[in-house]
Amino acid sequence: MTPEEIARASADRMWELDAVSVAQGMELTSVGPGDACVTMRVLPTMLNAHKMCHGGHIFTLADTAFAYACNSHGVSTVAQHCSITYLAPARLNDLLTAHAREVQVAGRTGVYDVSIANQNGLAIAEFRGLSRAVPKAPIGGAP
């Protein structure tokens, strides 16, 4: 299999089991080796008391793109550490896109950056995730 085929097969297997992403209306729009894009529309049930998207939903979107990017090499990988910086509020009906990119993989640890923007290209948040490969666990199985 090519690296692109491995990325797609890994993503397809994960998506079958990814109840959280499906429940939040996310869509995996692209995946490749070390790269993934996921979209999510901001729904009324995602708004906080300030009438903006709750940061937890934005974090979940970023974490989902991170998960697909770091599992794109066909090795089961989990989050080790994640941080997010919120730059602007996301509003009702915004279409958010999280683009995850692999920065570096060394041994079993990977570094990934995820940029989240709305439909107008406005930066909403920046996320950095550190991953840990658990190669003896199948993708979609418990580590």
Coordinates of C-alpha atoms in Angstrom, one line a residue:
M1 CA 0.0 0.0 0.0
T2 CA 1.1 3.6 -0.6
P3 CA 1.4 6.0 2.3
E4 CA -1.8 7.7 1.0
E5 CA -3.7 4.4 0.9
I6 CA -2.5 3.5 4.5
A7 CA -3.7 6.9 5.7
R8 CA -7.1 6.4 4.1
A9 CA -7.5 2.9 5.4
S10 CA -6.5 4.0 8.9
A11 CA -9.0 6.8 8.8
D12 CA -11.8 4.6 7.5
R13 CA -11.2 2.1 10.3
M14 CA -11.2 4.9 12.9
W15 CA -14.3 6.7 11.5
E16 CA -16.3 3.4 11.9
L17 CA -15.7 3.6 15.6
D18 CA -15.6 7.4 16.2
A19 CA -19.0 8.1 17.9
V20 CA -17.9 11.4 19.3
S21 CA -17.0 13.0 15.9
V22 CA -20.2 11.7 14.3
A23 CA -22.4 12.9 17.2
Q24 CA -20.9 16.4 16.9
G25 CA -21.5 16.5 13.2
M26 CA -17.9 16.4 12.2
E27 CA -16.7 15.5 8.7
L28 CA -13.3 14.2 7.8
T29 CA -12.7 16.1 4.5
S30 CA -9.1 15.0 3.8
V31 CA -6.4 12.7 5.2
G32 CA -2.9 11.9 4.1
P33 CA 0.4 10.9 5.6
G34 CA 0.7 13.2 8.7
D35 CA -2.1 15.4 7.6
A36 CA -5.9 15.6 8.2
C37 CA -8.7 18.2 7.8
V38 CA -12.0 17.9 9.8
T39 CA -14.9 20.3 9.6
M40 CA -17.7 21.0 12.1
R41 CA -20.7 23.4 12.0
V42 CA -21.4 25.3 15.2
L43 CA -24.8 24.3 16.4
P44 CA -27.1 25.9 18.9
T45 CA -26.3 23.1 21.4
M46 CA -22.6 24.1 21.2
L47 CA -23.1 27.7 22.5
N48 CA -22.0 28.8 25.9
A49 CA -23.6 31.6 28.0
H50 CA -21.7 34.2 25.9
K51 CA -23.5 33.0 22.7
M52 CA -20.2 31.7 21.3
C53 CA -19.0 28.1 20.7
H54 CA -17.8 26.5 23.9
G55 CA -14.1 26.0 23.9
G56 CA -14.5 22.3 24.6
H57 CA -16.2 21.7 21.2
I58 CA -13.3 23.6 19.5
F59 CA -10.8 21.5 21.4
T60 CA -12.6 18.3 20.4
L61 CA -12.6 19.3 16.8
A62 CA -8.8 20.0 16.9
D63 CA -8.2 16.8 18.8
T64 CA -10.1 14.9 16.2
A65 CA -8.0 16.3 13.3
F66 CA -4.9 15.6 15.4
A67 CA -6.0 12.0 15.9
Y68 CA -6.5 11.3 12.2
A69 CA -3.2 12.9 11.3
C70 CA -1.1 11.0 13.9
N71 CA -2.8 7.7 13.1
S72 CA -2.3 8.2 9.4
H73 CA 0.8 6.0 9.2
G74 CA -1.0 2.8 10.2
V75 CA 0.3 2.7 13.7
S76 CA -2.1 3.0 16.6
T77 CA -1.3 6.4 18.3
V78 CA -2.8 8.2 21.2
A79 CA -2.6 11.7 22.6
Q80 CA 0.2 12.3 25.2
H81 CA -0.2 16.0 25.8
C82 CA -2.3 18.7 24.1
S83 CA -2.7 22.5 24.5
I84 CA -4.8 25.1 22.7
T85 CA -4.8 28.9 22.4
Y86 CA -8.1 30.5 21.5
L87 CA -7.7 33.5 19.2
A88 CA -11.3 34.5 18.3
P89 CA -14.8 33.4 19.1
A90 CA -16.7 30.9 16.9
R91 CA -20.3 31.8 16.3
L92 CA -23.6 30.0 15.7
N93 CA -23.6 28.4 12.2
D94 CA -19.8 29.0 11.6
L95 CA -18.2 26.2 9.6
L96 CA -15.0 25.4 11.4
T97 CA -12.1 23.6 9.7
A98 CA -9.3 22.0 11.7
H99 CA -6.2 21.3 9.7
A100 CA -3.6 19.1 11.4
R101 CA -0.1 18.9 10.2
E102 CA 2.8 16.6 11.4
V103 CA 5.7 18.7 12.6
Q104 CA 8.1 15.9 13.7
V105 CA 8.1 12.2 14.6
A106 CA 11.0 10.9 16.7
G107 CA 10.8 7.3 17.9
R108 CA 7.3 6.8 19.3
T109 CA 6.6 10.5 19.9
G110 CA 5.1 12.9 17.4
V111 CA 4.4 16.6 17.4
Y112 CA 1.4 18.0 15.5
D113 CA 0.0 21.5 15.0
V114 CA -3.6 22.1 14.3
S115 CA -5.0 25.4 13.0
I116 CA -8.7 26.0 13.4
A117 CA -10.4 28.6 11.1
N118 CA -14.0 29.6 10.2
Q119 CA -15.5 29.7 6.8
N120 CA -14.0 33.2 6.2
G121 CA -10.5 32.1 7.0
L122 CA -10.5 33.8 10.4
A123 CA -8.1 32.0 12.8
I124 CA -10.2 30.7 15.7
A125 CA -7.6 28.7 17.6
E126 CA -4.1 27.0 17.4
F127 CA -3.6 23.6 19.0
R128 CA -0.4 21.6 19.5
G129 CA -0.6 17.9 20.3
L130 CA 2.1 15.4 21.3
S131 CA 1.3 11.8 20.4
R132 CA 2.6 8.5 21.6
A133 CA 2.6 5.4 19.3
V134 CA 1.4 2.2 20.8
P135 CA 2.4 -0.1 18.0
K136 CA 1.1 -3.4 19.5
A137 CA -2.5 -2.1 19.6
P138 CA -4.5 -2.3 16.4
I139 CA -6.1 1.0 15.2
G140 CA -9.5 1.1 16.7
G141 CA -8.5 -1.1 19.6
A142 CA -7.5 -0.3 23.2
P143 CA -3.9 0.6 23.7

